[in-house]
Every structure is written in C-alpha cells, then in structure tokens.
Short mmCIF file of C-alpha atoms in Angstrom, two decimals:
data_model
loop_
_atom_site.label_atom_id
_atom_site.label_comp_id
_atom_site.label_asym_id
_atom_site.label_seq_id
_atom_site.Cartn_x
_atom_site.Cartn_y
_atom_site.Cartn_z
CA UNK A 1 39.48 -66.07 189.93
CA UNK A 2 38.60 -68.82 192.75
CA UNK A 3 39.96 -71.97 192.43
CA UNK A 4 38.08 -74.62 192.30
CA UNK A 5 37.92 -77.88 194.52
CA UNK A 6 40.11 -80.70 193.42
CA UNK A 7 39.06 -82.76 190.82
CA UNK A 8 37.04 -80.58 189.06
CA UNK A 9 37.52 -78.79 186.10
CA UNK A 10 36.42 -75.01 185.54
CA UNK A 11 35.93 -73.54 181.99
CA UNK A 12 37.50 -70.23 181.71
CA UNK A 13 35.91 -67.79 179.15
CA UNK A 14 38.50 -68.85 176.79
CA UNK A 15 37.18 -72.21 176.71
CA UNK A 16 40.06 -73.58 178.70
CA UNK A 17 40.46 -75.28 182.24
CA UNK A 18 41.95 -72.69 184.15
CA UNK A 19 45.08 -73.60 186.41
CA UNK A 20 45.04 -74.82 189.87
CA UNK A 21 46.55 -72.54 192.37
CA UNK A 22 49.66 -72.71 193.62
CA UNK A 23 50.45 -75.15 195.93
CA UNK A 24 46.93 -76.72 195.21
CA UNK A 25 46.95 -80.59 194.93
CA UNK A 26 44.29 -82.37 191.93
CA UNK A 27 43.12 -85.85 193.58
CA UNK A 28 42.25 -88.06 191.48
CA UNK A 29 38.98 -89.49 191.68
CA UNK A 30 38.65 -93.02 193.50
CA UNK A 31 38.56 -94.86 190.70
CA UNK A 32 41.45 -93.83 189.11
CA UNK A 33 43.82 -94.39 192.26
CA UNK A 34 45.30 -97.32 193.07
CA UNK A 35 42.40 -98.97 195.31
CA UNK A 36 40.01 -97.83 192.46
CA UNK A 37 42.16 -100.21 189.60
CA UNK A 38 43.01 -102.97 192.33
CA UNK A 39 39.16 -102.84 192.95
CA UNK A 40 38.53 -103.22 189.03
CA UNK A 41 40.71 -105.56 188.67
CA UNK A 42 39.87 -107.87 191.22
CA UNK A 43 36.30 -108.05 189.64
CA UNK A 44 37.89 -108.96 186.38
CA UNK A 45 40.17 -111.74 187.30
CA UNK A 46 36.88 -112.95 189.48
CA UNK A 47 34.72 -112.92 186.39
CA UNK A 48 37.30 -115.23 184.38
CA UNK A 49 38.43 -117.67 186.85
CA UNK A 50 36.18 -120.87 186.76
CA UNK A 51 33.40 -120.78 189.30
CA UNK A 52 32.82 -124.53 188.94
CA UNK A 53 36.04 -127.32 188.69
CA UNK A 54 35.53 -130.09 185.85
CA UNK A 55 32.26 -128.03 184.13
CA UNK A 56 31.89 -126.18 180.75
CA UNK A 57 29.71 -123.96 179.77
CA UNK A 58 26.67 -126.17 177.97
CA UNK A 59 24.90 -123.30 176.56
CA UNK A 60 22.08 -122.69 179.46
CA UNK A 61 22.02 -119.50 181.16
CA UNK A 62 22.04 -120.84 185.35
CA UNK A 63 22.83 -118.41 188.37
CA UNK A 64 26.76 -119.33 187.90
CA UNK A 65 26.62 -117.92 183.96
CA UNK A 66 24.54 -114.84 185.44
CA UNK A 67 26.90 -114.51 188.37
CA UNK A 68 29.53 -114.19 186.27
CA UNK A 69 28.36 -112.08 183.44
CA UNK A 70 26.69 -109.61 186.12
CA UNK A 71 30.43 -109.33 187.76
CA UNK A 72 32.05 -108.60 184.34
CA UNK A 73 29.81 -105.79 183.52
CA UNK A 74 29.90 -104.21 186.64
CA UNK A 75 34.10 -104.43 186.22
CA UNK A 76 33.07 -102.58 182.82
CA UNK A 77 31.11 -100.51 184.25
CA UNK A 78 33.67 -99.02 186.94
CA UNK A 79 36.11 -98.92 184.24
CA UNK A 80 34.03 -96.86 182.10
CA UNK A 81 33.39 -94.71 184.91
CA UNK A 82 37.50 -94.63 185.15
CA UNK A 83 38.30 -93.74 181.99
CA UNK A 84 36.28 -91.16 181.54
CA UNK A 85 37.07 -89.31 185.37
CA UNK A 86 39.93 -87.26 184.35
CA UNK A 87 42.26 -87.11 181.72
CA UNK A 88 42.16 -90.22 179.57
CA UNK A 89 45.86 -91.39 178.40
CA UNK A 90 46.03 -92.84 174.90
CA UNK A 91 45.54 -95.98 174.03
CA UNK A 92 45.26 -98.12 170.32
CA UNK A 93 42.16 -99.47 169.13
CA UNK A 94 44.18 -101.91 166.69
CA UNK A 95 43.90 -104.58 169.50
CA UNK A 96 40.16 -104.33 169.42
CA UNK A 97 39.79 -105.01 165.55
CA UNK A 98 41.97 -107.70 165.70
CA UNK A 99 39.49 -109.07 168.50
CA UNK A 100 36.44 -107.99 166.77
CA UNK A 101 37.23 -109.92 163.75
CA UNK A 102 38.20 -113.14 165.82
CA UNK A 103 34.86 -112.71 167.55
CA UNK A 104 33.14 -112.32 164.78
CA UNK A 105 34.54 -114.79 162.61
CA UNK A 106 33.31 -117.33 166.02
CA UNK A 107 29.70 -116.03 166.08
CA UNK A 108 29.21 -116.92 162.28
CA UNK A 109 30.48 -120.26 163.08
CA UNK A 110 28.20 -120.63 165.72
CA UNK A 111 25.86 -119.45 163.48
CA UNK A 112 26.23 -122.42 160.84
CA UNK A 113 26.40 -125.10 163.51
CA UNK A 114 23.20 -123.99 165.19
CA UNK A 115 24.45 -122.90 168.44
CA UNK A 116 24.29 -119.15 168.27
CA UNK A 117 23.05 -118.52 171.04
CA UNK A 118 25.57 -120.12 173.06
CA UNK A 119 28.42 -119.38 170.97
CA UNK A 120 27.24 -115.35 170.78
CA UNK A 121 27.29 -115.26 174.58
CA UNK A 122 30.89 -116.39 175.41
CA UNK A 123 31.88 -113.90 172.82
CA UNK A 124 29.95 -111.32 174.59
CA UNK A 125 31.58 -112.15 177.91
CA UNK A 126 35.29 -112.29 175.72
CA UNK A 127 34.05 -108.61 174.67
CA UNK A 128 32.57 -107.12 178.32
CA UNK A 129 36.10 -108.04 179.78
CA UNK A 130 38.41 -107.04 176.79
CA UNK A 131 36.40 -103.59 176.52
CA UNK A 132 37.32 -103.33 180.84
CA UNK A 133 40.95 -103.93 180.41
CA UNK A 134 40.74 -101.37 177.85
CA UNK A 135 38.97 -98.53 179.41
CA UNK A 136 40.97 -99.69 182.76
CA UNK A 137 44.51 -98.60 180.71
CA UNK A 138 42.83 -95.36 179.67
CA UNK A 139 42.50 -94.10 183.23
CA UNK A 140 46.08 -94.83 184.12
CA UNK A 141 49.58 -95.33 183.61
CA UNK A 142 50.31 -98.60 182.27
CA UNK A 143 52.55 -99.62 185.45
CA UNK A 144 50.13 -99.11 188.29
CA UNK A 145 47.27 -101.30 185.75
CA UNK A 146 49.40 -103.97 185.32
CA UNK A 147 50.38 -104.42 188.84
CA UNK A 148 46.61 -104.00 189.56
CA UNK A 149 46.05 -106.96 187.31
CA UNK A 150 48.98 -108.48 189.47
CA UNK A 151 47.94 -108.01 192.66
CA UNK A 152 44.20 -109.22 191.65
CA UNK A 153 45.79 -112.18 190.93
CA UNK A 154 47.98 -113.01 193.64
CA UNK A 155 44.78 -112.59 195.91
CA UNK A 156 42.44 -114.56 194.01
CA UNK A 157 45.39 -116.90 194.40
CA UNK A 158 45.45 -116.83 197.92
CA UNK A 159 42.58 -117.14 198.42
CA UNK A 160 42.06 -120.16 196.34
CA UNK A 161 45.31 -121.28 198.18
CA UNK A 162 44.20 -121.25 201.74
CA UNK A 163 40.96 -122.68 201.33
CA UNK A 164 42.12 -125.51 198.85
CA UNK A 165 45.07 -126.84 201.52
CA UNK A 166 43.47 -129.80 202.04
CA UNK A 167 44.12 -130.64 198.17
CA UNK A 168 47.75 -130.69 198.75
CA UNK A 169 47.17 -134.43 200.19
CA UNK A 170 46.46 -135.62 196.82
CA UNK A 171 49.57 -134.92 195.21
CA UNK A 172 48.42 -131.21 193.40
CA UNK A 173 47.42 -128.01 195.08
CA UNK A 174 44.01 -127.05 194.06
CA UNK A 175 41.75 -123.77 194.99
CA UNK A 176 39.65 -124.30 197.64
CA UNK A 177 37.54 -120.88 196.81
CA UNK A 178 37.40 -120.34 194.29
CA UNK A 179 37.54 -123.68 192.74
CA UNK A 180 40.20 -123.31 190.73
CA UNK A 181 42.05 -126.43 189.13
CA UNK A 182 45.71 -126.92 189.75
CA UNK A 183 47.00 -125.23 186.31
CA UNK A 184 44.61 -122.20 186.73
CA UNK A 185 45.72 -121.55 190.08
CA UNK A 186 49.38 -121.92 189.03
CA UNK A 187 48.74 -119.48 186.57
CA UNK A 188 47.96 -116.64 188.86
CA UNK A 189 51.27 -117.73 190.99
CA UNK A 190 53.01 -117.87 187.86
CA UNK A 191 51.85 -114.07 187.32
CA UNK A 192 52.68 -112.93 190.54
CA UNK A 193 56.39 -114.93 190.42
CA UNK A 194 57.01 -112.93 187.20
CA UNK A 195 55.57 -109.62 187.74
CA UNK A 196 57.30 -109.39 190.74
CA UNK A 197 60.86 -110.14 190.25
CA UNK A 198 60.36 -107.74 187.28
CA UNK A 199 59.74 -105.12 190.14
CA UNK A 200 62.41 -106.45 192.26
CA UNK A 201 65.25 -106.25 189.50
CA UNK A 202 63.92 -103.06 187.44
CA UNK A 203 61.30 -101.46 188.93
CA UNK A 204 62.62 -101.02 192.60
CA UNK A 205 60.07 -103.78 194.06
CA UNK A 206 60.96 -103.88 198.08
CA UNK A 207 60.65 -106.76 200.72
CA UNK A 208 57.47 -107.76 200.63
CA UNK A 209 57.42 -108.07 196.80
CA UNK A 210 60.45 -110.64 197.29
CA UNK A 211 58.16 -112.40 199.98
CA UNK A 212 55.37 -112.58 197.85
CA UNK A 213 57.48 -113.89 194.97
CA UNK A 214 58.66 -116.52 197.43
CA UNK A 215 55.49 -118.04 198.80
CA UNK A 216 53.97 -117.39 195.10
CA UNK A 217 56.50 -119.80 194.01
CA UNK A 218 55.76 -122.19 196.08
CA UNK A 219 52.11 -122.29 195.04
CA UNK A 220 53.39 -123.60 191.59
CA UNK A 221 55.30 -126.08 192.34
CA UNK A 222 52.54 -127.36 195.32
CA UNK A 223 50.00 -127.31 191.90
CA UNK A 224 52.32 -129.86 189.72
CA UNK A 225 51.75 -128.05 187.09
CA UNK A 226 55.08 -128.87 184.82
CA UNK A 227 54.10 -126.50 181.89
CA UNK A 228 53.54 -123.63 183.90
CA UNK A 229 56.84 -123.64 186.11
CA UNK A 230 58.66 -124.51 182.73
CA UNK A 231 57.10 -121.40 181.33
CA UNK A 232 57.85 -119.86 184.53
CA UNK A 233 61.61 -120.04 184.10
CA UNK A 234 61.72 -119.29 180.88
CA UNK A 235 59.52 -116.20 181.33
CA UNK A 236 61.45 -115.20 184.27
CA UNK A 237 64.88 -115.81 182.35
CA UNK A 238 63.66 -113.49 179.39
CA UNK A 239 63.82 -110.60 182.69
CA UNK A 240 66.98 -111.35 183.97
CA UNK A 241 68.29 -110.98 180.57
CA UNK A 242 67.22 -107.41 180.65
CA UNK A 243 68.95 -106.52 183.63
CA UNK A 244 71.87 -104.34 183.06
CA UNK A 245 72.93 -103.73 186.54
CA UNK A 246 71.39 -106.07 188.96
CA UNK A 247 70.50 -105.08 193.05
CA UNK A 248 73.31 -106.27 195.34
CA UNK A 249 70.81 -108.13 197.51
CA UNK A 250 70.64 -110.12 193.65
CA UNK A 251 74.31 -110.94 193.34
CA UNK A 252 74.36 -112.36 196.71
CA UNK A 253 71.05 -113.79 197.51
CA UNK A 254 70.50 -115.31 193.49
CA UNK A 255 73.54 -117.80 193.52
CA UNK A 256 72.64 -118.66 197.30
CA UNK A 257 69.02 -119.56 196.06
CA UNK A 258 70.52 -121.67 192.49
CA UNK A 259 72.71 -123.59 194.67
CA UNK A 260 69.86 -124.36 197.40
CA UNK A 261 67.73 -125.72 194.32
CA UNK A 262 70.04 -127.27 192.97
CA UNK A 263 71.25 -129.00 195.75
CA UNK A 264 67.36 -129.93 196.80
CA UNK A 265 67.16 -131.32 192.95
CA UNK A 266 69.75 -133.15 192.72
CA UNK A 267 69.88 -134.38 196.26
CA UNK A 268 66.33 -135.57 197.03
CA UNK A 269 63.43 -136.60 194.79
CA UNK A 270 61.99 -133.81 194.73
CA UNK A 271 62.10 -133.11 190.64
CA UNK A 272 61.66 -136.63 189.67
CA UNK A 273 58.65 -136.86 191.86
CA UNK A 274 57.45 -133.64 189.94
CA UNK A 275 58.15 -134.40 186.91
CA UNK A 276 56.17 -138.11 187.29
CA UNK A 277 53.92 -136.94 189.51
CA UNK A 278 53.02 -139.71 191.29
CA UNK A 279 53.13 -142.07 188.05
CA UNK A 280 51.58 -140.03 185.58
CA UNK A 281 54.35 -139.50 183.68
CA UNK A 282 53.65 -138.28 179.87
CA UNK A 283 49.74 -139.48 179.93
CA UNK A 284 48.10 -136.29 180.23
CA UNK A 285 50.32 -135.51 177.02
CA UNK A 286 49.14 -138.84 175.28
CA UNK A 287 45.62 -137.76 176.04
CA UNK A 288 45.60 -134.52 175.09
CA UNK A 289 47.39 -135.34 171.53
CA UNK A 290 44.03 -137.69 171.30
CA UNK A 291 41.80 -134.85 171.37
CA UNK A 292 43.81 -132.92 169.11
CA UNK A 293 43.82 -135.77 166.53
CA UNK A 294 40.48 -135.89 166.70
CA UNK A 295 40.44 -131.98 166.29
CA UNK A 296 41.56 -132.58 162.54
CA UNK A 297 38.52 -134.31 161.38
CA UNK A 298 36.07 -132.04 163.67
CA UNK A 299 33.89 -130.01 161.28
CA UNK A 300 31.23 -131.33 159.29
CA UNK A 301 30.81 -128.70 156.76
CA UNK A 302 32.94 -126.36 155.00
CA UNK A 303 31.47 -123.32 156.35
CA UNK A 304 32.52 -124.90 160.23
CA UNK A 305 36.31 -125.61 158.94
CA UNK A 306 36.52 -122.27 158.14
CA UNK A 307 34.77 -120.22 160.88
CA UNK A 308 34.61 -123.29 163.58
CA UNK A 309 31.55 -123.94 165.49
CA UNK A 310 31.90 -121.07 168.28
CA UNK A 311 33.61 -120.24 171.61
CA UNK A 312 30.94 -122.27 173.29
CA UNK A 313 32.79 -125.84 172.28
CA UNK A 314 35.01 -126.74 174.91
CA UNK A 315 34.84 -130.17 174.87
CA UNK A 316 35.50 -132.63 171.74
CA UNK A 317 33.99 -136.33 170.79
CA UNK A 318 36.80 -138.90 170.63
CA UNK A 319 36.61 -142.17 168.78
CA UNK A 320 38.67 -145.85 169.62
CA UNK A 321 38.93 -145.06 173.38
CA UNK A 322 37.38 -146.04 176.57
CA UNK A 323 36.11 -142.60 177.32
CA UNK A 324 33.95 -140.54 174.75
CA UNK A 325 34.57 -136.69 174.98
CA UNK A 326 37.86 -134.92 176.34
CA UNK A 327 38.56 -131.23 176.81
CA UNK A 328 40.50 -129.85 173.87
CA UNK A 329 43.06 -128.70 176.25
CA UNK A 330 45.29 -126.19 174.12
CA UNK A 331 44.37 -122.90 173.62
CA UNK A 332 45.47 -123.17 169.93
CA UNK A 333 43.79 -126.53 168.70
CA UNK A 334 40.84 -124.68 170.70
CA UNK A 335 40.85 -121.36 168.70
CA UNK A 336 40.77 -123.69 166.01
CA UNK A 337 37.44 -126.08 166.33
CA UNK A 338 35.93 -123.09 167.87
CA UNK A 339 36.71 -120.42 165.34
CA UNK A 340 38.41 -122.39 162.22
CA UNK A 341 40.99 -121.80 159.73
CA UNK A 342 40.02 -117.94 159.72
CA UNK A 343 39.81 -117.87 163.55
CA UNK A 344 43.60 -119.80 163.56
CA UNK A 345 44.88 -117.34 161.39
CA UNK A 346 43.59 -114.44 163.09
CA UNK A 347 44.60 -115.29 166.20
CA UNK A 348 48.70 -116.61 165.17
CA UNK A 349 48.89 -113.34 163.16
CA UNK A 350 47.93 -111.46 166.28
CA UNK A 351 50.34 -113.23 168.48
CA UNK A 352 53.23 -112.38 165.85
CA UNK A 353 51.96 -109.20 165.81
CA UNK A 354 52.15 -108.69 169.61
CA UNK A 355 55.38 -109.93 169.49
CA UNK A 356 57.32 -107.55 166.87
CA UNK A 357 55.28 -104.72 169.00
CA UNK A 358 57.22 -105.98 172.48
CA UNK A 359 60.59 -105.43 171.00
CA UNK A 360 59.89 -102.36 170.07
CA UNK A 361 58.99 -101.73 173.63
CA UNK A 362 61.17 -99.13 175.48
CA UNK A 363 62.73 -100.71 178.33
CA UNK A 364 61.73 -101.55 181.55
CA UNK A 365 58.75 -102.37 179.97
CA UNK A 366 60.04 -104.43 177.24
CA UNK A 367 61.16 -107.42 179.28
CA UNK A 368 57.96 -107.55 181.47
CA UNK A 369 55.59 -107.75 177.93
CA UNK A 370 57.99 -110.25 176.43
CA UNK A 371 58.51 -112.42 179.52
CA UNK A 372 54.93 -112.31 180.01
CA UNK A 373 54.20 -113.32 176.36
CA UNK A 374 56.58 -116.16 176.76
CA UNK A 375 54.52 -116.98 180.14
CA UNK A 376 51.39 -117.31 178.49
CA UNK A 377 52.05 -117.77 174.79
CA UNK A 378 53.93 -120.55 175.86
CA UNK A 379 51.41 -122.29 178.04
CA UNK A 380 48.89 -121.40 175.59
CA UNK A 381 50.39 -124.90 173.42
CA UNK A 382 49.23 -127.11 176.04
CA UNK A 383 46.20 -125.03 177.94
CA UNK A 384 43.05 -123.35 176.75
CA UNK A 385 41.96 -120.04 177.59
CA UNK A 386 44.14 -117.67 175.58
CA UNK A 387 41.90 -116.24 173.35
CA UNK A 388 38.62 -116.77 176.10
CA UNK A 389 37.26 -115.23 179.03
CA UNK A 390 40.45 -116.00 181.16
CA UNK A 391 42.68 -114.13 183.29
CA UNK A 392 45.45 -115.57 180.69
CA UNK A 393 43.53 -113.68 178.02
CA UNK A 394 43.26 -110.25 180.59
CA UNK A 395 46.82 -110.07 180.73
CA UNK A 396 47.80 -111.05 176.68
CA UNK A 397 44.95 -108.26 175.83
CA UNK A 398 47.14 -105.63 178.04
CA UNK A 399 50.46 -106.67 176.51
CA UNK A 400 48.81 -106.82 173.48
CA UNK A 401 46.86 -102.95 174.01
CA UNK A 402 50.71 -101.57 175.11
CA UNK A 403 52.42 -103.25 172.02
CA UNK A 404 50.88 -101.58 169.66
CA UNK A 405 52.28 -98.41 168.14
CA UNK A 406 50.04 -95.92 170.41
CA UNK A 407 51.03 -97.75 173.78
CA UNK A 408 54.93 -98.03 172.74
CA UNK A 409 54.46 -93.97 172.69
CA UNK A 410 52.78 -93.73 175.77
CA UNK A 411 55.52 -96.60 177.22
CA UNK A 412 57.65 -94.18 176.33
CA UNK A 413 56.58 -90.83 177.68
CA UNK A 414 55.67 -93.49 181.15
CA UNK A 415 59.02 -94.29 180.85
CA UNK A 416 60.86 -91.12 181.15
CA UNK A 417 62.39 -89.13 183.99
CA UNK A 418 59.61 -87.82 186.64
CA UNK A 419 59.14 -84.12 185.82
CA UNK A 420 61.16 -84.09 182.10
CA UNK A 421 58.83 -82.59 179.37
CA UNK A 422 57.77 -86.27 178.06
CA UNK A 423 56.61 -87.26 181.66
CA UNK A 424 53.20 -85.87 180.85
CA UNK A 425 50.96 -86.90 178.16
CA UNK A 426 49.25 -83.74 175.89
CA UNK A 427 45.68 -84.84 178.17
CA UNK A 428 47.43 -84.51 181.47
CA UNK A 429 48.82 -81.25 180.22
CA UNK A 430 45.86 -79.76 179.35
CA UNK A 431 44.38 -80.91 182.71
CA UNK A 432 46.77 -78.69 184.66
CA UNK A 433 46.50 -75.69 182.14
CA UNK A 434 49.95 -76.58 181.21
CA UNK A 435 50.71 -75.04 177.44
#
C-alpha cells in the first residue's frame, strides 16, 4: 500500500491509520512546531500586556480595546487550528470550570451594578486567552509550551526594554514599546530569570540561556520593582531546592556570583538605594493599604458584596485624601470588588487547589510549577492581574491546566525516558499505527 505524504493520515479498510514506512519521517504541521507555539504565544502575551501606561479600561470599545481583542482571537484561532493538526495530548477541563464559575459569578455582578456590558467584555477577553493557552497545551508537550510562553516573554521584554532606555534616567526602567510600566515589564524578566535557570540546572539549558538569564536580571532590578525581585528569589530558591546534583559550571560559577552581590550590597549603595528608591520608601505601600481600606466598604448592595461589580472596575473611590480614585493594586483585594465574596472564594480555593496539584507534580516539572506559583502567587498580594487578561494570568492558567490530575499524567509520561513505553501518549500511538 503507498505511503502517504507526511502529515497526513490514511484510513485503512480497517478503519485505522495505516503505518508510515520505514524510515519515513511525520512533520508536524507548522503550527505545532516550535515557531508555530513561539508564534502563538507571542500573540498572547501581546494581547495581555497594556497597550496604554496609566489607563483602564472605562467600558468604551476604541481601536486599542479592538486591537487587542482582534489579536487575542486570532492567538485562539491559531491555537485551535494547533490543537486539532495532529494528535491532541490530554489535557483537564477542571481548570476551565473553576474559571467559568469565577467568570460567571463577575458577569452577574456586573449585571446588578449596571455595567454589563463592560464587565461581560473583559470576561470575554479573560475567556478568548484562557481557551488559547488551553488548546495551545493540547498540540504539544508541556515543555516546549511553556518555554514558548517564555520566550514570548523575554521578547516582548526586550523589546519594551530597548525602546524604554531613556526611562532608566528617572530612577525605574519602563517599556518603551510596548508601554509597559516598570512592574509589568519586570514581570516578563522575572519569567525569563526563572524559567531559565530551571533549564540551566534541570533541563540542560546551554549558554545562551545563562546569558539571557543574566541580562533578564538586570531588567528587574533597572525596573525597581522590590516585590518582583523579592518574589524572584524566592521563586528561584524553590528551584535550587530541587536540584539533586547541580552542573559543575553551578558549583563554581554560583558562589563566585553570591560573593560578587554580596560584596556590591554590602559595599556600595546599591540595595539601600533600591530598596528607598530615591525616597519613596514604604509610600506606595501606605497608598495602596488606602485603597484596600476603602475596598471593605465598596459595595452598595448585597447582591455586589457577593458577586462584586465586574472585571471592568479597576480603579476604586477613596475618601479623606488629597486625591479621589486609586488603582486597587492587588490582584486579591481586586478579585474581590470585582467579583465579591463568591468571586474571593473561588479564586483562593483555586490557588490552594493549584498548589496541592504542584506537589504532586513529577519532577523536573514540579519545581518549575511551584517556583512559578510562588513567582506570581506571591506578587499577586501586592499587584493586580492574576485572575485578568495578563500574561501573569497566561502562565498561572498553564500551571494551573498541568496541576490538575490529567496534566500530572501527561507530566509524567513527558517526563520519562525518550523511547520507554510511557514516552508516548495512547493519541501519539495511534498516530504512528503503534498497538
């Protein structure tokens, strides 16, 4: 019987693929290699990333709200196409209800404060991308989409980085294009730091890994942002901890690099300077524990305590100060204006949740979900954007997605030796015409 060209799939009279010939090489389609996720990815992490520094969303649709929506559904749209070009590897849905209720429970409350409209579009947007990252995992391993995700951010970063220089003058690093504000664009760096010294000390990352680790470091401490290279560490320690035999460049280049810091710490003024930056101090603290305050008297009815007043409130009244309105400024005193007591419940639940699922993780995977829950889970007290159309909430809803009891499977069939009988998923095996 002829073979046929690679890539497709020929139905025997059996009703079965029949085997490719010997020798004969399946390419997968574009999509589904690693330009093809990078490619996906890259329009995902540009759909979340603010378009506009200092501006929320006030519930009109302009060519910035279009521009964005019409770039997440064309990310969805590739990923669609994706998933369903080959074999699809399994993935849990249990993610997805968790979301859905969350959503949900946000639209009625947007509902019974009158801004439906508003608040039903950001949850659209929340879906459009969490519906991409989904699809995006079912068209390949979990590795190559999570350093897709990686390497979308690192040049979304860069970019950001090089054209936002001239920011650096004013005491914190700030993208250039796109806009990004300091914490944002220490986020992506942050992502970049910890994904890739995960590579470097388990998953046989190389030299330019180490150098993009390097200059992504860098990047976060130019920003100033103080919760994000606290995070950082901490993130980055939860990794090291994993390590069970570390890379000799490791045991002679790591205590090189602690005594360096701590010799530029200790010796200059380098941390006090970034810990005040440049008089600051604790007042962006003192501010936002204002808006949070005023979080606790927010709702005027019942119905908005419990199911908040949408995803579309951003930005809270404040009384006895000079200023009016502040951003709420913490993704969890956010989840809970904008989606209430139900909404807050929903959403801690799911983070213990995701959590239990991690350590259950087999390794090398385990310490790149947990020190990338402690990345953003703990940046998440301080910053908004967990549970929104962020890239902070692209990369929770992939931890989250490979948590759960179907991705800890497939993390573990991923995980084991190349060519042993649990390298191969049942789909891939019936894509060769194996069993």
């Amino acid at each position: 019987m002829p073979c046929a060209p690679p890539g497709d799939r020929v139905t025997a009279t059996a009703g079965r693929p029949s085997p490719p010939r010997a020798g004969t090489v399946r390419r997968a389609p574009v999509l589904r290699r690693p330009a093809g996720q990078l490619a996906v990815a890259l329009l995902l992490v540009a759909a979340t990333v603010g378009w506009r520094r200092g501006q929320y969303f006030s519930g009109t649709v302009d060519t910035v709200v279009a521009g964005k929506a019409a770039v997440g559904l064309l990310a969805l749209g590739l990923a669609f196409l994706a998933a369903t070009g080959g074999s699809r590897r399994p993935v849990g849905t249990g993610t997805l209800w968790v979301l859905a209720a969350l959503l949900g429970g946000s639209v009625l409350g947007a509902w019974t404060s009158g801004s439906v409209f508003s608040g039903g579009l950001v949850a659209t947007r929340v879906a459009i991308v969490g519906l991409a990252v989904f699809l995006l995992l079912r068209s390949a391993d979990a590795r190559s989409v999570l350093l897709a995700l990686t390497r979308a951010c690192g040049l979304v970063a860069l970019a950001a980085t090089v054209t936002g220089l001239p920011s650096a003058a004013t005491g914190r690093l700030a993208g250039g294009l796109p806009p990004l504000a300091p914490n944002e664009l220490a986020l992506l760096a942050g992502v970049v730091v910890l994904v890739g010294t995960w590579s470097l000390l388990l998953g046989g990352g190389r030299w330019p890994t180490a150098l993009a680790v390097l200059a992504a470091t860098g990047v976060v401490w130019a920003t100033g942002s103080r919760t994000g290279l606290a995070m950082l560490l901490l993130g980055v320690l939860v990794v090291v901890l994993h390590v069970r035999r570390f890379p000799l460049w490791s045991l002679v280049g790591g205590p090189v690099a602690a005594a360096a810091a701590t010799a530029a710490a200790l010796g200059t003024d380098l941390l006090a300077g970034f810990a005040g930056r440049d008089g600051d101090g604790i007042g962006t603290l003192e501010s936002r524990f204002i808006a949070w305050d005023a979080a606790r008297t927010w709702a005027g009815s019942a119905w908005q305590a419990v199911l908040g007043g949408g995803l579309s409130v951003k930005v809270i009244r404040v009384r006895g100060q000079w200023w009016t309105e502040q951003p709420l400024d913490s993704s969890w005193v956010s989840v809970f204006v904008q989606a209430g007591v139900l909404g807050l419940a929903i959403a801690a639940c799911w983070v213990l949740w995701v959590v239990r699922g991690a350590l259950r993780v087999p390794p090398p995977h385990r310490a790149l979900l947990l020190g990338l829950l402690v990345f953003l889970v703990g940046r998440s007290v301080v910053e908004s954007g967990l549970f929104d159309a962020t890239p902070a909430f692209l990369l929770f809803l992939a931890v989250s997605l490979l948590a759960e009891g179907g991705g800890r499977r497939r993390l573990q069939h991923e995980s084991a030796p190349p060519g042993g009988p649990a390298a191969r998923s049942a789909d891939d095996r019936r894509e060769v015409g194996i069993g």
